[in-house]
Coordinates of C-alpha atoms and ligand atoms in Angstrom, one line a residue:
M1 CA -42.3 2.7 10.0
L2 CA -44.4 6.0 9.8
V3 CA -43.1 8.9 11.7
A4 CA -45.7 11.8 12.1
L5 CA -44.3 14.7 10.0
N6 CA -44.1 17.9 12.2
V7 CA -42.9 21.3 10.9
N8 CA -40.9 21.3 14.2
D9 CA -38.7 18.8 12.5
F10 CA -37.1 21.6 10.5
L11 CA -36.1 23.4 13.5
D12 CA -35.3 20.4 15.5
R13 CA -32.6 19.4 12.6
A14 CA -31.1 22.8 12.5
A15 CA -30.7 23.2 16.3
T16 CA -29.1 19.8 16.5
V17 CA -26.7 20.2 13.4
Y18 CA -26.0 23.9 13.5
P19 CA -26.6 24.9 17.2
Q20 CA -24.0 27.8 17.1
R21 CA -24.7 29.4 13.8
V22 CA -26.6 32.4 13.4
A23 CA -30.2 31.5 12.4
I24 CA -32.0 35.0 12.4
V25 CA -30.8 38.6 12.0
D26 CA -33.8 40.5 13.3
D27 CA -34.7 43.7 11.6
P28 CA -33.4 46.5 13.7
S29 CA -36.3 48.8 12.9
A30 CA -38.9 46.6 14.9
A31 CA -39.9 48.1 18.2
A32 CA -38.2 45.4 20.2
P33 CA -35.9 43.6 17.9
L34 CA -34.3 40.3 19.1
G35 CA -30.8 41.0 17.3
E36 CA -29.0 37.9 16.4
L37 CA -30.2 34.4 17.4
T38 CA -28.3 31.1 16.9
Y39 CA -30.0 28.3 15.9
S40 CA -29.9 26.8 19.6
N41 CA -31.3 30.0 21.0
F42 CA -34.1 30.0 18.0
E43 CA -35.0 26.5 19.5
S44 CA -35.0 26.9 22.8
R45 CA -37.2 30.3 22.4
A46 CA -39.8 28.4 20.2
R47 CA -40.0 25.6 23.0
G48 CA -40.0 28.5 25.9
M49 CA -43.2 29.8 23.9
A50 CA -45.0 26.5 23.7
L51 CA -44.2 26.1 27.4
H52 CA -45.8 29.6 28.2
L53 CA -48.7 29.0 26.1
E54 CA -49.3 25.8 28.0
E55 CA -49.0 27.6 31.1
M56 CA -51.7 30.1 29.8
G57 CA -54.1 27.3 29.3
V58 CA -53.8 27.4 25.4
G59 CA -54.8 23.8 24.5
Q60 CA -53.7 21.7 21.8
G61 CA -55.4 22.6 18.7
D62 CA -56.2 26.1 19.9
R63 CA -55.6 29.0 17.6
V64 CA -52.9 31.6 18.1
A65 CA -53.1 34.6 15.7
I66 CA -50.3 36.8 14.8
V67 CA -50.6 40.4 13.3
S68 CA -47.2 41.5 12.2
P69 CA -44.7 42.5 9.6
N70 CA -41.7 40.1 9.1
A71 CA -40.1 39.6 12.4
A72 CA -37.7 37.1 14.2
K73 CA -40.8 36.5 16.7
F74 CA -42.9 35.6 13.7
M75 CA -40.3 32.9 12.9
I76 CA -40.5 31.7 16.4
S77 CA -44.2 31.2 16.6
Y78 CA -44.0 28.9 13.2
F79 CA -42.5 26.5 15.4
G80 CA -43.5 27.6 19.1
V81 CA -47.2 27.6 17.9
S82 CA -47.4 25.0 15.2
G83 CA -44.6 22.6 16.1
Y84 CA -46.3 21.9 19.7
G85 CA -49.7 21.0 18.4
R86 CA -51.5 24.5 18.4
V87 CA -52.4 26.3 15.2
L88 CA -50.8 29.6 13.8
V89 CA -53.2 32.1 12.2
P90 CA -51.0 34.6 10.4
V91 CA -53.0 37.7 9.6
N92 CA -52.3 40.5 7.1
Y93 CA -51.1 43.5 9.2
R94 CA -52.3 45.7 6.7
L95 CA -56.0 44.9 7.2
T96 CA -58.5 47.1 9.2
S97 CA -59.3 46.6 12.8
E98 CA -62.8 45.2 11.6
E99 CA -61.2 43.1 9.0
V100 CA -58.9 41.5 11.8
Q101 CA -61.6 41.2 14.1
Y102 CA -63.4 38.9 11.6
I103 CA -60.4 36.5 11.3
V104 CA -59.7 36.6 14.8
D105 CA -63.7 35.7 15.5
H106 CA -64.0 33.3 12.7
S107 CA -60.7 31.2 13.7
G108 CA -61.7 31.4 17.4
A109 CA -58.5 32.5 18.2
S110 CA -57.7 32.6 21.9
V111 CA -54.6 34.5 22.1
V112 CA -53.7 37.4 19.4
L113 CA -50.1 38.8 19.1
V114 CA -49.9 42.3 17.8
D115 CA -46.7 44.1 16.6
P116 CA -46.4 47.4 18.7
E117 CA -46.6 49.4 15.0
I118 CA -50.4 48.5 14.5
A119 CA -51.2 48.2 18.4
E120 CA -52.9 51.5 18.0
P121 CA -55.1 51.0 15.1
L122 CA -56.0 47.5 16.6
A123 CA -56.6 49.2 20.0
S124 CA -60.3 48.1 20.0
L125 CA -59.5 44.5 18.7
R126 CA -61.5 42.2 21.2
A127 CA -59.7 38.7 21.9
P128 CA -59.5 36.6 25.0
R129 CA -55.9 37.4 25.3
K130 CA -54.0 40.0 23.2
I131 CA -50.2 40.5 23.8
I132 CA -48.2 43.3 22.3
L133 CA -44.8 42.3 21.0
D134 CA -43.1 45.2 22.6
G135 CA -40.7 43.2 24.5
V136 CA -42.5 43.8 27.9
D137 CA -45.7 42.2 27.4
D138 CA -44.4 39.5 25.6
A139 CA -41.2 38.9 27.6
E140 CA -42.2 35.9 29.0
L141 CA -43.8 34.3 26.0
F142 CA -40.5 34.7 23.9
A143 CA -37.9 33.9 26.7
P144 CA -35.7 30.8 26.0
A145 CA -36.7 27.7 27.8
A146 CA -34.2 25.7 29.9
P147 CA -32.5 23.0 28.1
G148 CA -34.4 19.8 28.5
H149 CA -37.7 21.3 29.7
Q150 CA -40.3 19.9 27.3
P151 CA -43.7 21.0 26.5
R152 CA -46.4 18.3 26.7
V153 CA -47.9 17.3 23.5
G154 CA -50.1 14.4 23.0
T155 CA -49.8 12.0 20.1
F156 CA -49.1 13.9 17.1
D157 CA -51.0 13.7 13.7
E158 CA -49.6 14.9 10.8
N159 CA -52.9 15.5 9.3
A160 CA -53.6 18.0 12.0
T161 CA -53.8 21.7 10.9
A162 CA -50.5 23.4 11.6
S163 CA -51.7 26.9 10.4
I164 CA -54.9 28.7 8.9
N165 CA -54.2 31.2 6.3
Y166 CA -56.8 33.7 5.5
T167 CA -56.9 34.4 1.8
S168 CA -59.6 36.8 -0.3
G169 CA -61.2 34.7 -2.8
T170 CA -64.7 34.3 -4.4
T171 CA -66.5 35.1 -1.2
A172 CA -67.1 38.6 0.3
R173 CA -65.3 37.7 3.6
P174 CA -61.8 35.8 3.5
K175 CA -61.7 32.1 3.9
G176 CA -59.4 30.3 6.3
V177 CA -57.1 27.8 4.4
Q178 CA -56.3 24.8 6.9
L179 CA -52.7 23.6 6.1
T180 CA -51.6 20.5 7.9
H181 CA -48.2 19.5 9.0
R182 CA -48.2 17.1 6.3
N183 CA -49.0 19.7 3.8
C184 CA -46.6 22.3 4.9
W185 CA -43.8 19.7 5.3
I186 CA -44.0 18.3 1.8
N187 CA -44.4 21.8 0.3
A188 CA -41.3 23.1 2.0
A189 CA -39.3 19.9 1.2
L190 CA -40.3 20.3 -2.6
F191 CA -39.9 23.9 -2.7
G192 CA -36.1 23.7 -1.1
W193 CA -35.4 20.9 -3.6
H194 CA -36.6 22.7 -6.8
T195 CA -34.9 26.0 -5.5
T196 CA -31.6 23.9 -4.5
V197 CA -31.7 25.3 -1.1
G198 CA -28.6 24.4 0.9
E199 CA -26.5 25.1 4.2
R200 CA -24.7 27.8 2.6
E201 CA -27.9 29.9 1.7
V202 CA -28.4 33.3 3.2
F203 CA -32.0 34.0 2.9
L204 CA -33.7 37.6 3.0
H205 CA -37.0 37.6 4.0
T206 CA -38.7 39.7 1.6
L207 CA -42.0 37.9 1.3
P208 CA -44.5 38.8 3.8
M209 CA -44.5 35.6 6.4
F210 CA -48.2 36.1 6.8
H211 CA -48.6 35.2 3.3
C212 CA -49.0 31.3 3.1
N213 CA -46.4 31.0 5.7
G214 CA -43.9 33.0 3.6
W215 CA -44.7 30.3 0.8
G216 CA -43.2 27.5 3.3
M217 CA -39.6 29.0 2.3
P218 CA -38.9 29.9 6.1
Y219 CA -39.5 26.0 7.0
A220 CA -37.3 24.9 4.1
V221 CA -34.3 27.5 4.9
T222 CA -34.5 26.6 8.5
A223 CA -34.1 23.0 7.8
M224 CA -30.8 23.5 6.1
G225 CA -29.6 25.7 8.7
A226 CA -29.3 28.7 6.6
K227 CA -28.8 32.3 7.9
Q228 CA -32.0 34.3 7.7
V229 CA -32.3 38.0 7.5
V230 CA -35.5 39.7 8.2
Q231 CA -37.0 42.6 6.3
R232 CA -39.9 44.3 7.6
K233 CA -40.8 46.5 4.5
I234 CA -40.1 46.6 1.3
D235 CA -37.7 49.1 0.2
G236 CA -35.5 48.5 -3.0
E237 CA -32.5 50.4 -1.7
Q238 CA -32.6 48.7 1.7
I239 CA -33.1 45.2 0.1
L240 CA -29.8 45.8 -2.0
E241 CA -28.1 47.1 1.1
R242 CA -28.7 43.9 3.2
I243 CA -28.1 41.5 0.3
D244 CA -24.8 43.3 0.2
R245 CA -24.0 43.3 3.9
H246 CA -25.1 39.9 4.7
G247 CA -24.2 38.0 1.0
V248 CA -27.7 37.0 0.6
T249 CA -28.1 34.3 -1.9
L250 CA -32.0 33.7 -2.0
M251 CA -35.1 35.7 -1.6
C252 CA -38.9 35.5 -2.6
G253 CA -41.3 38.2 -3.5
A254 CA -44.2 39.3 -5.7
P255 CA -43.3 41.1 -9.2
A256 CA -43.7 44.5 -7.4
V257 CA -40.8 43.4 -5.3
V258 CA -38.6 42.8 -8.4
A259 CA -39.9 46.1 -9.7
A260 CA -38.5 47.9 -6.5
V261 CA -35.1 46.1 -6.5
L262 CA -34.8 46.9 -10.3
D263 CA -35.7 50.7 -9.6
A264 CA -33.1 50.8 -6.8
G265 CA -30.5 49.2 -9.1
S266 CA -30.9 51.7 -11.8
A267 CA -30.7 54.6 -9.2
R268 CA -27.4 53.1 -8.0
R269 CA -26.1 52.8 -11.5
D270 CA -26.9 56.5 -12.1
R271 CA -24.8 57.3 -8.9
G272 CA -22.1 55.0 -10.3
V273 CA -22.6 52.6 -7.3
D274 CA -22.6 48.7 -8.0
T275 CA -25.6 46.5 -7.1
P276 CA -24.8 43.4 -5.1
G277 CA -25.1 39.8 -5.6
R278 CA -24.3 39.2 -9.4
D279 CA -23.9 35.4 -10.1
R280 CA -25.0 34.8 -6.4
V281 CA -28.8 35.8 -5.7
R282 CA -31.8 33.9 -6.9
I283 CA -34.9 35.4 -6.6
V284 CA -38.1 33.5 -6.5
V285 CA -41.3 35.1 -7.8
A286 CA -45.0 34.4 -8.0
G287 CA -48.4 36.1 -7.5
A288 CA -48.7 37.2 -11.0
P289 CA -46.8 36.6 -14.4
P290 CA -43.8 39.2 -14.6
P291 CA -43.4 40.6 -18.1
S292 CA -40.6 39.3 -19.7
K293 CA -38.7 42.6 -20.1
I294 CA -38.6 42.6 -16.3
I295 CA -37.4 38.9 -16.1
E296 CA -34.7 39.8 -18.6
R297 CA -33.5 42.9 -16.6
V298 CA -33.2 40.7 -13.8
G299 CA -30.6 38.6 -15.5
T300 CA -28.9 41.5 -17.3
E301 CA -29.0 44.3 -15.0
L302 CA -28.4 42.6 -11.6
G303 CA -26.9 39.2 -12.7
W304 CA -29.4 37.6 -10.5
E305 CA -31.2 34.1 -11.3
F306 CA -35.0 34.5 -11.7
I307 CA -37.0 31.6 -10.9
Q308 CA -41.0 31.5 -11.4
I309 CA -43.4 29.5 -9.2
Y310 CA -47.0 29.4 -9.4
G311 CA -49.5 28.2 -6.6
L312 CA -52.2 29.4 -4.1
T313 CA -52.4 29.5 -0.4
E314 CA -54.7 26.5 -0.8
T315 CA -51.7 24.4 -2.3
S316 CA -49.2 25.5 0.3
P317 CA -48.4 26.9 -2.4
L318 CA -45.8 25.2 -4.8
L319 CA -47.7 23.8 -7.8
T320 CA -45.1 24.6 -10.5
V321 CA -41.8 25.9 -11.0
N322 CA -40.0 27.5 -14.0
R323 CA -36.2 27.7 -13.7
A324 CA -33.8 28.0 -16.7
R325 CA -32.8 24.6 -17.7
A326 CA -29.5 23.3 -19.2
E327 CA -31.1 23.3 -22.6
W328 CA -31.8 27.0 -22.3
D329 CA -27.9 27.7 -21.8
E330 CA -27.2 28.9 -25.2
L331 CA -30.2 31.2 -25.6
D332 CA -29.9 35.1 -25.5
A333 CA -31.4 36.8 -22.7
A334 CA -34.6 37.9 -24.4
E335 CA -35.3 34.4 -25.4
R336 CA -34.5 32.9 -22.0
A337 CA -36.9 35.4 -20.3
Q338 CA -39.4 34.6 -22.6
L339 CA -39.4 30.8 -21.7
L340 CA -39.2 31.9 -18.1
S341 CA -42.3 34.3 -18.1
R342 CA -44.8 31.1 -17.9
A343 CA -46.0 29.6 -14.7
G344 CA -43.7 26.5 -15.1
V345 CA -43.7 22.7 -15.1
P346 CA -45.5 20.6 -12.0
A347 CA -43.3 20.1 -9.0
L348 CA -42.5 16.7 -8.2
G349 CA -45.5 15.0 -7.3
V350 CA -48.1 17.7 -8.6
R351 CA -50.7 16.7 -11.2
I352 CA -52.0 19.5 -13.4
A353 CA -54.9 19.4 -15.7
T354 CA -57.3 21.9 -17.3
N355 CA -61.2 21.2 -17.5
D356 CA -63.3 22.2 -20.5
D357 CA -63.7 25.6 -19.2
G358 CA -59.8 26.2 -19.3
E359 CA -59.8 26.2 -15.5
V360 CA -56.5 24.9 -14.1
L361 CA -56.9 21.9 -11.8
A362 CA -54.3 20.3 -9.4
Q363 CA -53.6 17.3 -7.3
S364 CA -50.6 17.0 -4.7
N365 CA -50.0 15.9 -1.3
H366 CA -49.6 19.5 -0.3
V367 CA -53.1 20.8 -1.4
F368 CA -55.1 21.9 1.7
A369 CA -57.4 19.9 3.8
G370 CA -60.4 22.5 3.5
Y371 CA -61.4 25.9 4.6
W372 CA -62.1 26.3 8.2
E373 CA -65.6 25.8 9.4
Q374 CA -66.7 26.2 5.6
P375 CA -67.7 22.9 4.5
E376 CA -69.5 24.0 1.4
E377 CA -66.8 26.1 0.1
S378 CA -64.5 23.1 0.8
E379 CA -66.5 20.8 -1.2
K380 CA -66.8 23.3 -4.1
A381 CA -63.0 23.8 -4.3
L382 CA -62.0 19.9 -3.8
G383 CA -65.4 18.1 -4.1
D384 CA -64.4 16.1 -7.3
G385 CA -60.9 15.0 -6.3
W386 CA -59.1 18.1 -8.0
F387 CA -58.5 21.4 -6.5
H388 CA -60.0 24.1 -8.7
T389 CA -57.8 26.9 -8.6
G390 CA -60.0 29.5 -10.2
D391 CA -57.2 30.4 -12.7
G392 CA -57.5 30.1 -16.5
G393 CA -54.6 28.7 -18.4
Y394 CA -53.2 26.0 -20.6
V395 CA -50.3 23.4 -20.7
T396 CA -47.6 23.8 -23.7
G397 CA -46.4 21.1 -25.7
D398 CA -43.3 21.1 -23.6
S399 CA -45.4 20.6 -20.2
Y400 CA -45.4 24.3 -19.2
L401 CA -48.1 25.9 -17.8
V402 CA -49.1 29.3 -18.6
I403 CA -51.6 31.2 -16.3
S404 CA -53.5 33.6 -19.1
D405 CA -56.8 34.5 -17.3
R406 CA -58.7 34.2 -14.0
K407 CA -62.0 32.6 -13.7
K408 CA -62.6 33.9 -10.1
D409 CA -63.6 37.3 -9.2
V410 CA -60.3 37.9 -7.7
I411 CA -57.7 40.8 -8.4
I412 CA -54.2 40.5 -7.5
T413 CA -52.4 43.6 -6.6
G414 CA -49.0 43.9 -5.5
G415 CA -49.0 40.4 -4.8
E416 CA -52.0 40.5 -2.4
N417 CA -55.6 38.8 -3.4
V418 CA -58.6 41.4 -3.2
S419 CA -62.1 40.1 -3.7
S420 CA -64.2 42.2 -6.0
I421 CA -67.2 41.3 -4.3
E422 CA -65.8 42.7 -1.0
V423 CA -65.0 46.0 -3.0
E424 CA -68.6 45.9 -4.5
D425 CA -70.2 45.3 -1.2
C426 CA -68.4 48.2 0.3
L427 CA -69.3 50.7 -2.5
Y428 CA -72.9 49.6 -2.4
Q429 CA -73.0 51.0 1.3
H430 CA -72.6 54.5 -0.4
P431 CA -75.9 56.1 -0.9
G432 CA -74.5 57.5 -4.5
V433 CA -74.1 54.3 -5.8
A434 CA -76.9 52.5 -7.8
E435 CA -74.7 49.9 -9.4
V436 CA -70.9 48.9 -9.3
A437 CA -68.8 46.1 -11.0
V438 CA -65.3 46.2 -9.7
I439 CA -62.5 44.9 -11.9
G440 CA -58.7 44.5 -12.5
V441 CA -56.9 46.6 -14.7
P442 CA -53.3 46.4 -15.8
D443 CA -50.8 48.5 -13.8
D444 CA -47.0 48.9 -14.3
R445 CA -46.3 49.0 -10.6
W446 CA -48.7 46.7 -9.0
G447 CA -49.5 44.3 -11.9
E448 CA -53.0 45.0 -11.6
T449 CA -54.9 48.2 -9.9
I450 CA -58.5 48.2 -8.8
K451 CA -60.9 50.0 -11.0
A452 CA -64.7 50.5 -9.9
L453 CA -67.2 51.1 -12.8
V454 CA -70.3 52.8 -11.1
V455 CA -73.7 53.7 -12.2
P456 CA -74.4 56.6 -9.9
R457 CA -77.9 56.9 -8.2
P458 CA -79.9 59.9 -9.9
G459 CA -80.2 62.7 -7.8
V460 CA -77.2 61.9 -5.3
A461 CA -74.0 64.0 -6.1
V462 CA -71.1 61.7 -5.9
D463 CA -67.5 61.9 -7.6
E464 CA -64.5 59.5 -8.0
D465 CA -62.7 61.1 -4.9
D466 CA -65.7 60.5 -2.6
L467 CA -65.9 56.9 -3.4
I468 CA -62.1 56.2 -3.0
A469 CA -62.3 58.1 0.2
F470 CA -65.3 56.2 1.5
C471 CA -63.6 52.7 0.7
R472 CA -60.4 53.9 2.3
E473 CA -62.3 54.5 5.6
R474 CA -63.6 51.0 5.7
M475 CA -61.1 48.6 4.1
A476 CA -57.4 47.9 4.0
H477 CA -55.9 50.4 1.4
F478 CA -54.6 47.8 -1.0
K479 CA -58.2 46.7 -1.4
C480 CA -59.5 50.1 -2.4
P481 CA -60.2 51.4 -6.0
T482 CA -57.3 53.5 -7.5
S483 CA -59.8 54.7 -10.2
V484 CA -63.6 55.2 -10.5
E485 CA -65.5 55.5 -13.9
M486 CA -69.2 56.5 -14.0
R487 CA -71.1 54.7 -16.4
E488 CA -74.8 55.0 -17.3
S489 CA -75.3 51.2 -17.3
L490 CA -73.2 48.0 -17.0
I491 CA -73.2 45.1 -19.5
R492 CA -75.4 42.1 -18.2
T493 CA -76.5 38.6 -19.4
A494 CA -80.1 38.1 -20.2
T495 CA -80.6 36.6 -16.5
G496 CA -79.2 39.9 -15.1
K497 CA -75.6 38.5 -14.4
L498 CA -72.8 41.1 -14.7
Q499 CA -70.3 40.1 -17.7
K500 CA -67.1 41.2 -15.9
F501 CA -65.0 39.7 -19.0
K502 CA -66.5 42.0 -21.3
L503 CA -66.1 44.9 -18.7
R504 CA -62.5 44.3 -18.5
A505 CA -61.7 43.6 -22.0
P506 CA -61.1 47.3 -23.3
Y507 CA -58.6 47.7 -20.5
W508 CA -56.5 44.4 -21.5
E509 CA -56.7 45.0 -25.3
G510 CA -53.6 44.0 -27.1
R511 CA -52.3 41.8 -24.5
D512 CA -52.0 37.9 -24.9
R513 CA -52.8 37.2 -21.2
L514 CA -55.6 38.7 -19.1
V515 CA -53.4 38.7 -15.8
S516 CA -50.7 40.8 -15.2
G517 CA -47.3 41.2 -13.0
G518 CA -46.6 44.7 -14.1
Ligands
LIG601 P1 -52.5 33.6 -3.1 O1 -53.4 32.3 -2.6 O2 -52.8 34.7 -2.4 O3 -51.1 33.1 -2.9 O4 -52.9 33.9 -4.5 C1 -52.7 32.8 -5.7 C2 -53.2 33.3 -6.8 O5 -52.1 34.0 -7.3 C3 -53.3 32.3 -7.8 O6 -54.7 31.8 -7.8 C4 -53.1 33.4 -9.2 O7 -54.3 33.7 -9.6 C5 -51.9 34.0 -8.7 N1 -50.5 33.6 -8.9 C6 -49.7 33.1 -8.3 N2 -48.7 32.7 -9.0 C7 -48.8 33.1 -10.3 C8 -48.1 32.9 -11.3 N3 -46.7 32.5 -11.4 N4 -48.5 33.5 -12.6 C9 -49.9 33.9 -12.6 N5 -50.7 34.0 -11.6 C10 -50.2 33.5 -10.2

């Protein structure tokens, strides 16, 4: 028998098995928070959303974009949109209006849901239908459906696209990663298994829900009927406070989140206040390899378990996982942290290889279907039967993948990808810039930060502050250089190509890896 996998299976199960359990505790700082929702209420609101979209004439396969920080309504949309045959397009809410417009246009979204906090900056956003999540404009969309009132869904195909997640990469514009129901389902099941998600879990949504559907963890914790606490913004002390109040057991984040939590923990200790969650919390980290000292501190200062994973939006994302194994029980904290600083061993069903160039390749059932309306880019990434990650790395004798370099022109800062080409394109619009190369340099707080090396145009006065301000007017702030260095020339090959690895080298001297998580 073949029963098509559907992301709605996760919510259906929880609503059947745990209808009266608290499913979601919304963040009270949202403009129109939903408070506490049971699984039964969560399910009826997702179904209600699908019914309302149907009434609005949003057809099967149509795209619905959402631009919002973490919120209960985001959770409902994972199921209310994707679960009933439409395609969710989660958008990074830090993007400028022009950047969001590109994604809305490129994905052909017929509806865009906008959090009230960003409604003003997105006031000029054009879309066939724009709905502000303010509790008024969206009141019908998020109203619970009557029991038994079922939306119409045609024959369901598990290879249909559940979401299109835009990610910055090797092109100036972000590409739309199409994740199918099958991709999301298998990733969630594996992720839940490898991190032992259970029904007693209390999950804190610290990872942005827009980022690869929160790595698919929202599906996994929903399936098990876990209590989920929404966190809109990263604030170390607020995270500790919620961990304490709700008995949180699990959370995910980039290394910058770990740094924020460790800082808040140190501040508490200075005040003689305990940190919560000792021997209870597991924190799953990816985006960049955190320094082993940070990993060690998670264990010694907070008493939490540190789990590293590696993957990309294109891989749903779970490719490898590094979780302390029984054999490491007798090691001291520093030795264990050293072993945990590697990306990890392949998750079940994942094949990892490296090519002659040292690029990491992957195969699995949860590698994406292709980039939305970009067949040539899809062919480049998937054409030879392997997914090309653009990361440089190697596999150790004990089968652990280590990410040691980046082959693609991408900078990862605070867990978000930035295309160097996009930043260079922006700087080239400035009349004072003759040549520019944008590179990532190590940074204690953000892992990497963006540096522009600029050859100024003779006769035009320009300085570092002008160029940074110029970028900040045109791009999301996390994409902007934090420093600019003026150069007389930039190193190029005989054919005139920029030699980025040579330009980066002096800033990474003395490090064994050319990627950094802080
Ligand atoms: P994204 O598609 O935005 O999730 O970014 C994926 C990229 O993040 C990968 O291609 C890597 O460059 C980087 N990345 C993710 N996890 C890790 C990790 N554990 N160690 C090193 N780099 C990572």
